[in-house]
Structures are given as structure tokens and as C-alpha cells.
Coordinates of C-alpha atoms in Angstrom, one line a residue:
X1 CA 20.5 -33.7 -11.8
X2 CA 16.8 -34.3 -11.2
X3 CA 15.9 -36.8 -8.5
X4 CA 13.8 -39.8 -9.3
X5 CA 10.8 -40.8 -7.2
X6 CA 10.9 -44.3 -5.9
X7 CA 7.8 -45.9 -4.5
X8 CA 8.1 -46.6 -0.7
X9 CA 8.9 -50.2 0.2
X10 CA 5.9 -50.5 2.5
X11 CA 3.7 -49.2 -0.3
X12 CA 5.0 -51.8 -2.7
X13 CA 4.3 -54.5 -0.1
X14 CA 0.9 -53.1 0.6
X15 CA 0.0 -53.2 -3.1
X16 CA 1.2 -56.8 -3.3
X17 CA -1.1 -57.9 -0.5
X18 CA -4.2 -55.7 -0.3
X19 CA -6.6 -56.1 -3.3
X20 CA -7.7 -53.1 -5.3
X21 CA -11.5 -53.1 -6.1
X22 CA -13.1 -51.3 -9.0
X23 CA -16.8 -51.4 -9.6
X24 CA -19.0 -49.5 -12.0
X25 CA -22.2 -48.0 -10.5
X26 CA -24.3 -46.3 -13.2
X27 CA -22.0 -44.0 -15.1
X28 CA -19.4 -43.8 -12.3
X29 CA -16.4 -45.9 -11.7
X30 CA -15.5 -46.5 -8.0
X31 CA -11.9 -47.4 -7.1
X32 CA -11.3 -48.4 -3.5
X33 CA -9.5 -50.6 -1.0
X34 CA -11.5 -52.5 1.6
X35 CA -9.5 -54.4 4.3
X36 CA -10.3 -55.7 7.7
X37 CA -13.0 -57.8 9.4
X38 CA -16.3 -57.3 7.6
X39 CA -18.4 -57.4 10.8
X40 CA -16.8 -54.2 12.1
X41 CA -18.4 -50.9 11.1
X42 CA -16.0 -49.4 8.5
X43 CA -13.9 -46.2 8.7
X44 CA -14.2 -44.7 5.2
X45 CA -11.3 -42.4 4.1
X46 CA -12.0 -39.6 1.6
X47 CA -8.9 -37.9 0.1
X48 CA -8.5 -34.3 -1.1
X49 CA -8.1 -32.9 -4.6
X50 CA -4.6 -34.4 -5.0
X51 CA -5.3 -37.7 -3.3
X52 CA -6.4 -41.1 -4.3
X53 CA -7.4 -44.2 -2.4
X54 CA -3.7 -45.2 -2.2
X55 CA -2.7 -42.3 0.0
X56 CA -4.3 -43.9 3.1
X57 CA -2.3 -47.2 2.7
X58 CA -0.6 -46.6 6.1
X59 CA -3.9 -46.3 7.8
X60 CA -5.2 -49.5 6.2
X61 CA -2.1 -51.4 7.2
X62 CA -2.0 -50.2 10.8
X63 CA -5.7 -50.2 11.7
X64 CA -6.5 -53.5 10.1
X65 CA -3.7 -55.1 12.2
X66 CA -5.7 -54.1 15.3
X67 CA -9.0 -55.5 14.0
X68 CA -10.6 -52.5 12.4
X69 CA -12.1 -52.3 8.9
X70 CA -10.8 -49.5 6.7
X71 CA -12.2 -48.5 3.3
X72 CA -10.3 -46.0 1.2
X73 CA -12.0 -44.6 -1.9
X74 CA -11.2 -42.3 -4.8
X75 CA -13.5 -39.3 -5.3
X76 CA -15.7 -40.4 -8.1
X77 CA -16.4 -38.0 -11.0
X78 CA -19.3 -35.7 -10.2
X79 CA -20.1 -32.2 -11.4
X80 CA -22.0 -30.9 -8.4
X81 CA -22.3 -31.8 -4.7
X82 CA -25.8 -33.2 -5.0
X83 CA -24.7 -35.6 -7.7
X84 CA -21.7 -36.7 -5.5
X85 CA -23.9 -37.4 -2.4
X86 CA -26.3 -39.5 -4.4
X87 CA -23.4 -41.4 -6.1
X88 CA -21.7 -42.1 -2.8
X89 CA -24.9 -43.5 -1.3
X90 CA -25.3 -45.8 -4.2
X91 CA -21.7 -46.9 -3.7
X92 CA -22.4 -47.8 0.0
X93 CA -25.5 -49.7 -1.1
X94 CA -23.4 -51.6 -3.6
X95 CA -20.8 -52.8 -1.1
X96 CA -23.6 -53.5 1.5
X97 CA -22.5 -50.9 4.1
X98 CA -25.1 -49.0 5.9
X99 CA -23.6 -47.2 9.0
X100 CA -20.2 -45.6 8.5
X101 CA -17.6 -43.5 10.1
X102 CA -15.9 -40.9 7.8
X103 CA -12.4 -39.6 7.8
X104 CA -11.9 -36.8 5.3
X105 CA -9.1 -34.4 4.5
X106 CA -9.4 -31.1 2.7
X107 CA -12.0 -31.6 -0.1
X108 CA -12.7 -35.1 1.3
X109 CA -13.6 -33.5 4.7
X110 CA -16.0 -31.1 3.1
X111 CA -17.7 -33.9 1.2
X112 CA -17.9 -36.0 4.4
X113 CA -19.8 -33.1 6.1
X114 CA -22.2 -32.7 3.2
X115 CA -22.9 -36.4 3.2
X116 CA -23.5 -36.3 7.0
X117 CA -25.9 -33.4 6.5
X118 CA -28.0 -34.9 3.7
X119 CA -27.8 -38.6 4.9
X120 CA -27.7 -38.3 8.7
X121 CA -28.9 -41.8 9.4
X122 CA -25.9 -43.4 7.7
X123 CA -23.1 -41.4 9.4
X124 CA -22.1 -42.3 12.9
X125 CA -19.0 -40.1 13.3
X126 CA -16.6 -37.8 11.5
X127 CA -12.9 -37.2 11.6
X128 CA -12.1 -34.0 9.8
X129 CA -8.6 -32.9 8.8
X130 CA -7.5 -29.5 7.3
X131 CA -10.9 -29.0 5.8
X132 CA -13.5 -26.2 5.4
X133 CA -17.2 -25.4 5.6
X134 CA -17.9 -23.5 2.4
X135 CA -16.4 -23.0 -1.0
X136 CA -16.8 -19.2 -1.5
X137 CA -13.0 -18.4 -1.2
X138 CA -12.1 -21.2 -3.7
X139 CA -14.8 -20.1 -6.1
X140 CA -13.4 -16.5 -6.0
X141 CA -9.9 -17.8 -6.8
X142 CA -11.2 -19.8 -9.8
X143 CA -13.2 -17.4 -12.0
X144 CA -12.4 -19.8 -14.9
X145 CA -14.3 -22.7 -13.2
X146 CA -17.0 -22.7 -16.0
X147 CA -14.4 -23.8 -18.5
X148 CA -12.4 -26.2 -16.3
X149 CA -13.7 -29.2 -18.3
X150 CA -12.0 -27.8 -21.4
X151 CA -8.7 -27.0 -19.8
X152 CA -5.7 -29.1 -20.8
X153 CA -4.6 -31.8 -18.4
X154 CA -1.1 -30.5 -17.7
X155 CA -2.5 -27.1 -16.8
X156 CA -4.9 -28.6 -14.4
X157 CA -2.1 -30.6 -12.8
X158 CA 0.1 -27.5 -12.5
X159 CA -2.8 -25.6 -10.9
X160 CA -3.4 -28.4 -8.3
X161 CA 0.3 -28.5 -7.5
X162 CA 0.6 -24.8 -6.9
X163 CA -1.2 -25.4 -3.6
X164 CA 1.5 -27.9 -2.5
X165 CA 4.4 -26.1 -0.8
X166 CA 7.6 -26.8 -2.8
X167 CA 10.4 -25.7 -0.3
X168 CA 13.0 -27.6 1.7
X169 CA 11.1 -29.6 4.4
X170 CA 11.9 -32.3 6.8
X171 CA 12.4 -35.7 5.1
X172 CA 9.1 -37.3 6.0
X173 CA 7.0 -34.4 4.8
X174 CA 9.1 -34.2 1.6
X175 CA 8.5 -37.9 1.0
X176 CA 4.7 -37.4 1.6
X177 CA 4.6 -34.6 -1.0
X178 CA 6.5 -36.7 -3.5
X179 CA 4.1 -39.6 -3.0
X180 CA 1.0 -37.5 -3.5
X181 CA 2.5 -35.7 -6.6
X182 CA 3.1 -39.1 -8.1
X183 CA -0.6 -39.8 -7.6
X184 CA -1.6 -36.5 -9.2
X185 CA 0.4 -37.4 -12.3
X186 CA -1.6 -40.6 -12.6
X187 CA -5.0 -38.9 -12.4
X188 CA -7.1 -38.4 -15.6
X189 CA -8.0 -35.0 -16.8
X190 CA -11.7 -35.5 -16.1
X191 CA -10.9 -36.6 -12.5
X192 CA -9.0 -33.4 -11.8
X193 CA -11.6 -31.3 -13.6
X194 CA -14.4 -32.9 -11.5
X195 CA -12.6 -32.3 -8.2
X196 CA -11.8 -28.7 -9.0
X197 CA -15.4 -28.2 -10.0
X198 CA -16.6 -29.6 -6.6
X199 CA -14.1 -27.3 -4.9
X200 CA -15.3 -24.2 -6.7
X201 CA -19.0 -25.0 -6.9
X202 CA -20.9 -22.7 -4.5
X203 CA -22.0 -24.7 -1.4
X204 CA -21.7 -24.7 2.3
X205 CA -22.3 -27.2 5.1
X206 CA -25.5 -26.7 7.0
X207 CA -26.4 -27.9 10.5
X208 CA -25.6 -31.5 11.3
X209 CA -27.7 -33.8 13.4
X210 CA -24.5 -35.5 14.5
X211 CA -23.5 -34.4 18.0
X212 CA -20.1 -32.7 18.4
X213 CA -19.0 -35.5 20.7
X214 CA -18.9 -37.8 17.6
X215 CA -16.6 -35.4 15.7
X216 CA -12.8 -35.2 15.9
X217 CA -10.9 -32.3 14.3
X218 CA -7.4 -33.4 13.3
X219 CA -5.5 -30.3 12.0
X220 CA -1.8 -29.6 11.5
X221 CA -0.2 -26.5 12.9
X222 CA 2.3 -26.0 10.2
X223 CA 1.7 -25.0 6.6
X224 CA -1.1 -26.5 4.6
X225 CA -3.1 -25.5 1.5
X226 CA -6.3 -24.9 3.5
X227 CA -6.1 -21.3 4.9
X228 CA -6.1 -21.1 8.7
X229 CA -9.2 -18.9 8.6
X230 CA -11.2 -21.7 7.1
X231 CA -9.9 -24.2 9.6
X232 CA -10.9 -21.9 12.4
X233 CA -14.4 -21.7 11.0
X234 CA -14.7 -25.5 11.3
X235 CA -13.5 -25.4 15.0
X236 CA -16.1 -22.7 15.7
X237 CA -18.9 -24.7 14.1
X238 CA -18.1 -27.8 16.3
X239 CA -17.1 -26.3 19.7
X240 CA -17.7 -29.6 21.4
X241 CA -15.6 -31.7 19.0
X242 CA -12.4 -33.4 20.2
X243 CA -9.3 -31.5 19.2
X244 CA -6.4 -33.6 17.8
X245 CA -3.8 -31.1 16.8
X246 CA -0.6 -32.2 15.1
X247 CA 2.4 -29.9 15.6
X248 CA 3.7 -30.7 12.1
X249 CA 2.7 -32.9 9.1
X250 CA 1.9 -30.5 6.3
X251 CA -1.0 -31.2 3.9
X252 CA -0.6 -35.0 4.2
X253 CA -0.1 -36.0 7.8
X254 CA -1.6 -39.4 7.1
X255 CA 1.6 -40.1 5.2
X256 CA 4.2 -37.9 7.0
X257 CA 2.9 -38.5 10.6
X258 CA 1.1 -41.9 10.3
X259 CA 1.8 -43.0 13.9
X260 CA 0.1 -40.0 15.4
X261 CA -2.8 -40.0 12.9
X262 CA -3.4 -43.7 13.4
X263 CA -3.4 -43.3 17.2
X264 CA -6.0 -40.5 17.0
X265 CA -8.1 -42.5 14.6
X266 CA -8.0 -45.5 16.9
X267 CA -8.9 -43.3 19.9
X268 CA -11.8 -41.8 18.0
X269 CA -13.2 -45.2 17.0
X270 CA -13.0 -46.4 20.5
X271 CA -14.7 -43.2 21.8
X272 CA -17.7 -43.6 19.4
X273 CA -18.2 -47.2 20.3
X274 CA -16.5 -49.1 17.4
X275 CA -15.1 -52.4 18.8
X276 CA -12.1 -53.9 17.1
X277 CA -12.1 -57.6 16.3
X278 CA -8.4 -58.7 16.4
X279 CA -9.7 -62.3 16.7
X280 CA -11.0 -62.0 13.1
X281 CA -7.9 -60.6 11.4
X282 CA -5.8 -62.8 9.1
X283 CA -3.2 -64.9 10.9
X284 CA 0.0 -66.3 9.7
X285 CA 0.8 -69.9 10.7
X286 CA 4.3 -71.1 10.8
X287 CA 4.0 -72.7 7.4
X288 CA 3.4 -69.3 5.9
X289 CA -0.2 -69.9 4.7
X290 CA -2.5 -67.1 5.5
X291 CA -6.0 -67.8 6.9
X292 CA -8.9 -65.5 7.8
X293 CA -12.0 -66.3 9.8
X294 CA -13.9 -63.6 8.0
X295 CA -13.4 -65.0 4.6
X296 CA -10.4 -63.6 2.7
X297 CA -11.6 -65.3 -0.5
X298 CA -14.7 -63.2 -0.5
X299 CA -12.7 -60.1 0.2
X300 CA -10.5 -60.7 -2.8
X301 CA -13.2 -62.1 -5.0
X302 CA -14.6 -59.0 -6.7
X303 CA -11.3 -57.2 -7.3
X304 CA -10.2 -56.6 -10.8
X305 CA -7.2 -58.2 -12.4
X306 CA -4.4 -55.7 -12.3
X307 CA -3.4 -56.5 -15.9
X308 CA -6.6 -55.0 -17.0
X309 CA -6.1 -51.7 -15.4
X310 CA -5.3 -49.0 -17.9
X311 CA -3.5 -46.9 -15.3
X312 CA -0.1 -48.3 -14.7
X313 CA 0.3 -46.5 -11.4
X314 CA -3.1 -47.8 -10.2
X315 CA -2.7 -51.4 -11.4
X316 CA -2.6 -54.3 -9.1
X317 CA 0.9 -55.6 -8.2
X318 CA 1.1 -59.4 -8.4
X319 CA 1.4 -61.2 -5.1
X320 CA 4.8 -62.6 -4.4
X321 CA 4.7 -66.3 -3.7
X322 CA 8.0 -66.2 -1.7
X323 CA 6.5 -63.6 0.8
X324 CA 4.1 -64.3 3.6
X325 CA 0.7 -62.7 3.2
X326 CA -0.1 -59.4 4.8
X327 CA -1.1 -60.5 8.3
X328 CA -2.6 -57.9 10.7
X329 CA -2.4 -59.3 14.2
X330 CA -0.4 -62.4 13.2
X331 CA 2.5 -63.8 15.0
X332 CA 4.9 -62.6 12.3
X333 CA 5.1 -58.8 11.8
X334 CA 4.8 -57.2 8.4
X335 CA 8.0 -57.1 6.4
X336 CA 8.0 -53.3 6.7
X337 CA 6.4 -52.2 9.9
X338 CA 4.2 -49.1 9.5
X339 CA 5.6 -46.0 11.0
X340 CA 9.3 -46.8 10.5
X341 CA 9.4 -44.7 7.3
X342 CA 11.9 -47.1 5.8
X343 CA 11.1 -45.6 2.4
X344 CA 13.0 -42.4 3.2
X345 CA 15.6 -41.8 0.6
X346 CA 19.2 -41.3 1.7
X347 CA 19.6 -38.0 -0.2
X348 CA 16.8 -35.7 0.8
X349 CA 18.3 -32.8 -1.2
X350 CA 16.7 -34.3 -4.3
X351 CA 14.3 -32.2 -6.4
X352 CA 10.7 -32.9 -5.5
X353 CA 8.2 -34.4 -7.9
X354 CA 6.2 -31.2 -8.1
X355 CA 9.4 -29.3 -9.2
X356 CA 10.1 -32.1 -11.7
X357 CA 6.7 -31.7 -13.2
X358 CA 7.1 -27.9 -13.3
X359 CA 10.5 -28.3 -15.0
X360 CA 9.2 -30.8 -17.5
X361 CA 7.8 -28.0 -19.7
X362 CA 10.2 -25.4 -21.1
X363 CA 9.2 -21.8 -21.1
X364 CA 8.7 -21.9 -24.9
X365 CA 6.4 -24.9 -24.6
X366 CA 4.4 -23.2 -21.9
X367 CA 4.0 -20.0 -23.9
X368 CA 2.9 -22.0 -26.9
X369 CA 0.4 -24.0 -24.8
X370 CA -0.9 -20.8 -23.3
X371 CA -1.4 -19.3 -26.8
X372 CA -3.3 -22.5 -27.8
X373 CA -5.5 -22.3 -24.7
X374 CA -6.2 -18.6 -25.3
X375 CA -7.1 -19.3 -28.9
X376 CA -9.4 -22.1 -27.7
X377 CA -11.1 -20.0 -25.2
X378 CA -11.6 -16.9 -27.3
X379 CA -12.3 -18.5 -30.7
X380 CA -13.7 -22.0 -30.2
X381 CA -15.4 -22.2 -26.8
X382 CA -18.2 -19.8 -27.8
X383 CA -19.2 -22.3 -30.5
X384 CA -19.9 -24.8 -27.7
X385 CA -21.4 -22.5 -25.1
X386 CA -23.2 -20.2 -27.5
X387 CA -24.9 -17.3 -25.9
X388 CA -23.9 -18.4 -22.4
X389 CA -20.2 -17.9 -23.1
X390 CA -20.9 -14.7 -24.9
X391 CA -22.8 -13.1 -22.0
X392 CA -21.7 -15.1 -18.9
X393 CA -20.1 -13.0 -16.2
X394 CA -17.8 -15.9 -15.3
X395 CA -16.5 -16.2 -18.9
X396 CA -15.9 -12.5 -19.2
X397 CA -14.0 -12.6 -15.9
X398 CA -11.9 -15.5 -17.2
X399 CA -11.1 -13.6 -20.4
X400 CA -9.9 -10.7 -18.3
X401 CA -7.9 -12.9 -16.1
X402 CA -6.0 -14.5 -19.0

């Protein structure tokens, strides 16, 4: 019998208390969380291909309790790295943030380095986790990248999930995989296509003006989708960076090892001169009414109504009137303290979400879908791409591949 994914209790509580913001900037839609004292320079979290702004909820809960400001964002749709750097700068201008500290994992770490390279005056420090310096190896593994925008959504999801190890693992890592896979299932096709394009688009990180002393490398020593060779290249590029090695944690240590990750993030912020403001976090009086000296009403004012969100998994959960508000630094602790992993299911022999998604399509359905995709590529795609598709080396390689 297939297991059923259940959202962690601390995540449900987080969604009920921390507002989700969505703002359109030009043709791009930015979805993000912003929590903590506004006067503190923010730590901005950038996820990998399979991540969303939600995957850093444990960092938001923990660090905001200590008086830090954390902003977690989705990777907005962009079809080349220059476009993404410009879009991210416009996003920072829109939320009135000028100097930032970036925490990026995998693709998010690569984009963080590119932004630090092209906009050096805005980036004060970097925390890089399981990331890379160039995309050559990923481009070689995706000769079909020129037609990724026309690939069906379920095939894109299957391709992304092939990088996630689906074998018996310790419970906390298995739970982190299940959580991230649930986020992948909620992503739109264009979001996945955009992220795969950014991964396969030829680019490399050039020299940074940022000193190595302002960089922390936080890698896991067990299996992750980023090859060890690429992680070693990052360490060689920044020899003076602080090493924060996690013995285990998989691809998503921010979920599977949140206590260790949060400690390293806090130490990094202290080391680069970010002062926490615990005196400005929201407090919980005995009557249960939350107050905030940094203006909680302004913090919630521009968030969208969850009932208007088309994505059910990304919609805002209504606040519960019988619960105290989320109170970092208050006298009453959160209902589900971060780091306890109370969301772990009793039966860890369940089938993971990635395996459920793989099993959702029968062999007959996959064969039929493959035939449809092949027909589309060989028959219909040349009508759209014309001479390019007829003569392109990439398209010919893709035809040979399939």
C-alpha cells in the first residue's frame, strides 16, 4: 500500500502565522516570505531546482526568534542568467532592500554567486551549500535543453526527481525528500522549464570582489545530486572561506539537519557583522495578543489573500484564532519547537513521494506519452523552430538521444 504524505505539523503552524507575499514586477511574479525585524540586513535564501520559498521555513522560524530577518524566495522564471540577475535586482528594489546576505543551495548557490559577481555593491556575504561554479557538465547531460519549454510537465518532474536519491534513508532525510517532492508536484511546467534552462545554459562564475572571509561553504558529506567534483571546485575557488561541513543531511540539510544549519547560519551572520535585534521581535503577552515594535501590520499588509492563490499547495493557510501568534523571542515558546522533528511519521517504511510519482504512471501510459513526445519533436517542432530545428546541432543530438 502506498504511503500518503502528510504536511509536517511545524510547517502547518508556520503557514498559519507567517504571511506569504506575491508581487508582480514587470512580467515576473515573485513569491516570497519576509519575516523578522526590518531594521536588520536580511539573509535571503535561494532554493535549488526542486525547491520553493517554503523549503526554508525552519530557518525562518529559528532565526527570526533570535532577532534576524530572513527572506525566502522562489526562483522567478527567467530564460538566461543575465535576465535573472536583472529581475532579482528589481525585486530587491521593490521590497526596498539594498545590502543583502545570500544563502543558496545547488542552483540557488550558483545564482547567488552570479549576482555577487555582477552586483558586487549589494552583496555583503555568501553562504553556499552543495553548489557549483559552472554549468558545463549539466549542459552536456541535457542535449535536449533547446526544447525543454515544449516538454510535458510530468516528464520534467520525472527528470528533476531522478536526481533525488530514492533509497531507504534515515527518517529525517526521508522526510526532507518527501517534503521537497511535494513542492515539485506543485510547481508549474514553466517554472521547471525555466530552472532547467538556467542549469543547462552555458555560464560560469567569474572572480568575486567579495573576500573569502565573507563566504561560508556548507556542504554535506553524504550523497547529494551535486557531484563531489563540482563541490571541490567551489572549495578551491574560495580557499579562505569558512568550512561548515555536515556529516549527513543529503540534498536538503536545511530540512533534515535544521539545528546544525541554523547554527552555522547564525555564526556566519555574527562573523560578517550582522547584529540580531531580539528586542524588536514579536512578543506574546499573557493575554495572547501578539505585538511587534517593528510594525507587524506593515509586514502583513502587502501579502495576498490565500483564497486567491491558484496553487492549493502554495495558498495561505488561515490564521487560527484559538492559537497564539508566532512569537520569536516571546515568553511562550512556539507550539512546535524547531528542531524537534515532531513531523516524523511513525512508519518510515512508507513509499516516498518520488516513488509514488514514478508509480503514478503505468508502463503503457509512459510508452504512449513517449510516442506522443517523439511525434511532437520530429513532426511538429520544426514548424515552430523552422530552419533552426532542422539544422541545429542540439536538436540533432536530441533526436539521436530519443
